[in-house]
């Protein structure tokens, strides 16, 4: 047990897939894993452990934003001997060069967040994916013929803002899309010498206001879930 996760020590696998939403964690676990067991439900942040093609994998929620994923990923890495975390989420595209449903393997996450600086003294505005997960995902995508782009993204602390211009930190670091968690995940992994990657599906195009509809979402996220699971199997 840790403060925010009530699982027993041995109940969490070495590789964890992390959607933001607990109900998405449940959906993936119930539809893609065998021998599924609910191992933590503190604050309704569900964590499920099961097997995928025989390999033990845990799927659990990060919540929204750097503070939340900062807590869950830290406890997983330090209290449960987790080696690899793959965040699976959605993002908004800053440019119509990206299309709805595009799948992104995040290279660098740039942020105005003070998380990395105040937690670990990491002063960079831009932190890279950590360890081999990025490459494993890239290779798995090739094998599965799933189209996958890689680019830098903005991990924003802000969802609603008065000014809709692309924020400075995103422009300066050539970020093509925005989400809210990868930066803190990468910072924790970097500090602890662990592995972390982030896979994102483009769910909205910010300049044109196009969006994946609520009923399209489940189907839209399927390639990302399959890719994450196949990559997790190889870790
Ligand atoms: N902003 C931040 N996070 C997001 C967005 C967005 O527009 N879309 C999906 N996740």
Coordinates of C-alpha atoms and ligand atoms in Angstrom, one line a residue:
X1 CA 0.0 0.0 0.0
X2 CA 1.2 3.5 -0.7
X3 CA -0.7 6.7 0.1
X4 CA -2.7 6.9 -3.0
X5 CA -2.7 3.3 -4.2
X6 CA -4.1 0.6 -2.0
X7 CA -2.8 -2.4 -4.0
X8 CA -0.6 -5.0 -2.3
X9 CA 3.1 -4.9 -3.3
X10 CA 3.0 -7.9 -5.6
X11 CA -0.3 -6.9 -7.3
X12 CA 1.2 -4.4 -9.7
X13 CA 3.1 -5.6 -12.8
X14 CA 6.5 -4.2 -13.9
X15 CA 4.8 -2.4 -16.8
X16 CA 1.9 -0.1 -16.3
X17 CA -0.4 1.5 -19.0
X18 CA -1.8 4.8 -17.7
X19 CA -4.8 6.5 -19.2
X20 CA -6.0 9.6 -17.5
X21 CA -9.5 8.3 -16.9
X22 CA -10.3 5.5 -14.5
X23 CA -13.2 4.4 -16.6
X24 CA -10.9 4.1 -19.6
X25 CA -8.6 2.0 -17.5
X26 CA -11.5 -0.3 -16.7
X27 CA -12.6 -0.5 -20.4
X28 CA -9.1 -1.5 -21.5
X29 CA -8.7 -4.0 -18.7
X30 CA -12.1 -5.6 -19.3
X31 CA -11.8 -5.8 -23.0
X32 CA -8.1 -6.6 -23.6
X33 CA -6.8 -8.4 -20.5
X34 CA -7.4 -11.9 -19.2
X35 CA -7.5 -12.9 -15.5
X36 CA -8.3 -9.3 -14.6
X37 CA -8.2 -8.3 -10.9
X38 CA -9.1 -4.9 -9.5
X39 CA -6.1 -4.1 -7.3
X40 CA -6.7 -0.6 -6.2
X41 CA -9.6 1.8 -6.1
X42 CA -8.5 4.6 -3.8
X43 CA -10.3 7.8 -4.9
X44 CA -11.8 5.7 -7.7
X45 CA -8.4 5.8 -9.5
X46 CA -8.9 2.2 -10.6
X47 CA -5.9 -0.1 -11.2
X48 CA -6.4 -3.5 -12.8
X49 CA -3.8 -6.2 -13.2
X50 CA -4.2 -9.0 -15.7
X51 CA -2.4 -10.7 -18.5
X52 CA -2.1 -9.8 -22.2
X53 CA -1.0 -12.8 -24.4
X54 CA 0.4 -14.3 -21.2
X55 CA 2.3 -11.3 -20.0
X56 CA 1.3 -9.6 -16.7
X57 CA 0.3 -5.9 -17.2
X58 CA -1.3 -3.3 -15.0
X59 CA -3.6 -0.6 -16.3
X60 CA -4.5 2.3 -14.0
X61 CA -5.5 5.9 -14.1
X62 CA -3.2 8.9 -13.8
X63 CA -5.9 11.5 -13.3
X64 CA -5.5 14.9 -15.0
X65 CA -2.5 17.2 -14.9
X66 CA 1.1 17.0 -13.8
X67 CA 0.4 17.1 -10.1
X68 CA -1.9 14.0 -10.4
X69 CA 0.3 11.9 -12.7
X70 CA 3.3 13.0 -10.6
X71 CA 1.8 11.3 -7.5
X72 CA 0.7 8.1 -9.2
X73 CA 3.8 7.5 -11.3
X74 CA 6.1 8.2 -8.3
X75 CA 4.3 5.8 -6.0
X76 CA 4.3 3.1 -8.8
X77 CA 8.0 3.6 -9.5
X78 CA 9.1 3.8 -5.8
X79 CA 6.7 1.6 -3.9
X80 CA 5.7 -1.1 -6.4
X81 CA 9.0 -1.7 -8.3
X82 CA 7.4 -0.6 -11.5
X83 CA 10.0 -0.2 -14.3
X84 CA 7.9 1.0 -17.3
X85 CA 5.0 3.4 -17.5
X86 CA 3.3 4.1 -20.8
X87 CA 0.8 7.0 -20.7
X88 CA -2.0 6.6 -23.2
X89 CA -4.1 9.7 -23.7
X90 CA -5.6 12.2 -26.0
X91 CA -4.3 15.5 -27.2
X92 CA -5.3 18.7 -29.0
X93 CA -3.4 19.6 -32.2
X94 CA -2.1 23.1 -32.4
X95 CA -1.8 22.7 -36.2
X96 CA -4.0 21.2 -38.9
X97 CA -0.9 19.4 -40.1
X98 CA -2.0 16.8 -37.6
X99 CA -5.4 15.1 -38.3
X100 CA -8.0 13.7 -36.0
X101 CA -7.1 10.1 -35.0
X102 CA -3.4 10.6 -35.7
X103 CA -1.3 8.6 -33.2
X104 CA 1.7 10.2 -31.6
X105 CA 4.7 8.7 -29.8
X106 CA 6.0 11.7 -27.8
X107 CA 9.6 12.6 -28.2
X108 CA 10.0 15.7 -25.9
X109 CA 7.3 17.2 -23.6
X110 CA 7.7 20.9 -23.0
X111 CA 6.0 22.7 -20.1
X112 CA 5.6 25.9 -18.2
X113 CA 5.0 23.6 -15.1
X114 CA 7.4 24.1 -12.2
X115 CA 7.0 20.4 -11.3
X116 CA 10.4 19.1 -12.5
X117 CA 12.3 22.1 -11.1
X118 CA 10.7 22.1 -7.7
X119 CA 10.5 18.3 -7.3
X120 CA 13.9 17.3 -8.6
X121 CA 15.9 20.4 -9.5
X122 CA 15.5 19.5 -13.2
X123 CA 15.6 23.0 -14.8
X124 CA 14.8 22.0 -18.4
X125 CA 11.5 23.2 -19.9
X126 CA 11.6 20.2 -22.2
X127 CA 12.1 16.6 -21.0
X128 CA 12.4 13.6 -23.2
X129 CA 10.7 10.2 -23.0
X130 CA 13.0 7.9 -20.8
X131 CA 14.5 4.5 -21.5
X132 CA 13.7 2.1 -24.3
X133 CA 9.9 2.3 -24.3
X134 CA 9.7 4.9 -27.1
X135 CA 11.8 2.6 -29.4
X136 CA 9.8 -0.5 -28.4
X137 CA 6.6 1.3 -29.3
X138 CA 8.0 2.5 -32.6
X139 CA 9.1 -1.0 -33.5
X140 CA 5.7 -2.6 -32.5
X141 CA 3.9 0.0 -34.6
X142 CA 5.9 -1.0 -37.6
X143 CA 5.2 -4.7 -37.0
X144 CA 1.5 -4.0 -36.6
X145 CA 1.4 -1.6 -39.6
X146 CA -0.1 1.0 -37.3
X147 CA 0.7 4.5 -38.6
X148 CA 2.6 6.4 -35.9
X149 CA 4.1 9.9 -35.8
X150 CA 6.7 11.2 -33.4
X151 CA 6.9 14.8 -32.3
X152 CA 7.3 17.1 -29.3
X153 CA 4.2 18.0 -27.4
X154 CA 3.2 20.7 -24.8
X155 CA 2.2 19.4 -21.4
X156 CA 0.0 22.4 -20.3
X157 CA -1.1 23.2 -16.8
X158 CA -4.1 25.0 -18.4
X159 CA -7.1 23.7 -20.3
X160 CA -9.2 26.9 -20.3
X161 CA -7.5 30.2 -21.1
X162 CA -8.5 33.6 -22.3
X163 CA -6.0 33.8 -25.1
X164 CA -6.2 31.1 -27.8
X165 CA -2.7 31.8 -29.3
X166 CA -0.2 29.0 -29.1
X167 CA 1.6 29.4 -25.8
X168 CA 5.2 30.6 -26.0
X169 CA 6.7 27.4 -24.4
X170 CA 4.9 25.3 -27.1
X171 CA 6.0 27.5 -30.0
X172 CA 9.6 27.7 -28.7
X173 CA 9.9 23.9 -28.5
X174 CA 8.1 23.1 -31.8
X175 CA 5.2 21.3 -30.0
X176 CA 2.6 20.2 -32.5
X177 CA 0.0 19.2 -29.8
X178 CA -1.1 19.7 -26.2
X179 CA -2.0 17.4 -23.3
X180 CA -1.4 17.8 -19.6
X181 CA 0.7 15.0 -18.1
X182 CA 3.7 13.7 -20.1
X183 CA 6.2 16.3 -18.6
X184 CA 5.7 15.2 -15.0
X185 CA 5.8 11.5 -16.0
X186 CA 9.1 12.0 -17.8
X187 CA 10.5 14.1 -15.0
X188 CA 9.8 11.4 -12.4
X189 CA 11.2 8.7 -14.7
X190 CA 14.3 10.8 -15.4
X191 CA 15.0 11.4 -11.7
X192 CA 14.4 7.8 -10.7
X193 CA 16.2 6.2 -13.7
X194 CA 13.0 4.5 -14.9
X195 CA 11.3 4.0 -18.3
X196 CA 8.4 6.2 -19.5
X197 CA 6.7 6.9 -22.8
X198 CA 3.6 8.6 -23.9
X199 CA 1.2 7.7 -26.7
X200 CA -1.4 10.2 -27.7
X201 CA -4.4 10.1 -30.1
X202 CA -5.3 13.5 -31.6
X203 CA -8.9 14.1 -30.3
X204 CA -9.3 17.7 -31.4
X205 CA -7.8 20.2 -33.8
X206 CA -7.6 23.4 -31.9
X207 CA -7.5 25.9 -34.9
X208 CA -10.5 24.4 -36.6
X209 CA -12.4 23.2 -33.5
X210 CA -12.8 19.7 -35.1
X211 CA -13.3 17.0 -32.5
X212 CA -13.7 13.3 -32.2
X213 CA -17.3 12.8 -31.0
X214 CA -18.1 11.0 -27.8
X215 CA -19.3 7.9 -29.5
X216 CA -16.3 7.8 -31.9
X217 CA -13.9 7.9 -28.9
X218 CA -13.8 4.2 -27.9
X219 CA -13.3 3.0 -31.5
X220 CA -10.8 5.8 -32.1
X221 CA -8.6 4.8 -29.2
X222 CA -8.4 1.1 -30.1
X223 CA -5.2 1.3 -32.2
X224 CA -3.5 3.1 -29.4
X225 CA -4.6 0.6 -26.8
X226 CA -3.5 -2.3 -29.0
X227 CA -0.1 -0.7 -29.7
X228 CA 0.5 0.1 -26.1
X229 CA -0.4 -3.5 -25.1
X230 CA 1.8 -5.0 -27.8
X231 CA 4.7 -2.8 -26.8
X232 CA 4.2 -3.6 -23.1
X233 CA 4.4 -7.3 -23.9
X234 CA 7.9 -6.7 -25.3
X235 CA 9.2 -4.9 -22.2
Ligands
LIG1 N1 -5.7 20.8 -24.1 C1 -5.1 20.1 -23.1 N2 -5.2 18.8 -23.1 C2 -5.9 18.1 -24.0 C3 -6.6 18.8 -25.1 C4 -6.4 20.2 -25.1 O1 -6.9 20.9 -26.0 N3 -7.2 17.9 -25.8 C5 -7.0 16.7 -25.3 N4 -6.2 16.8 -24.2

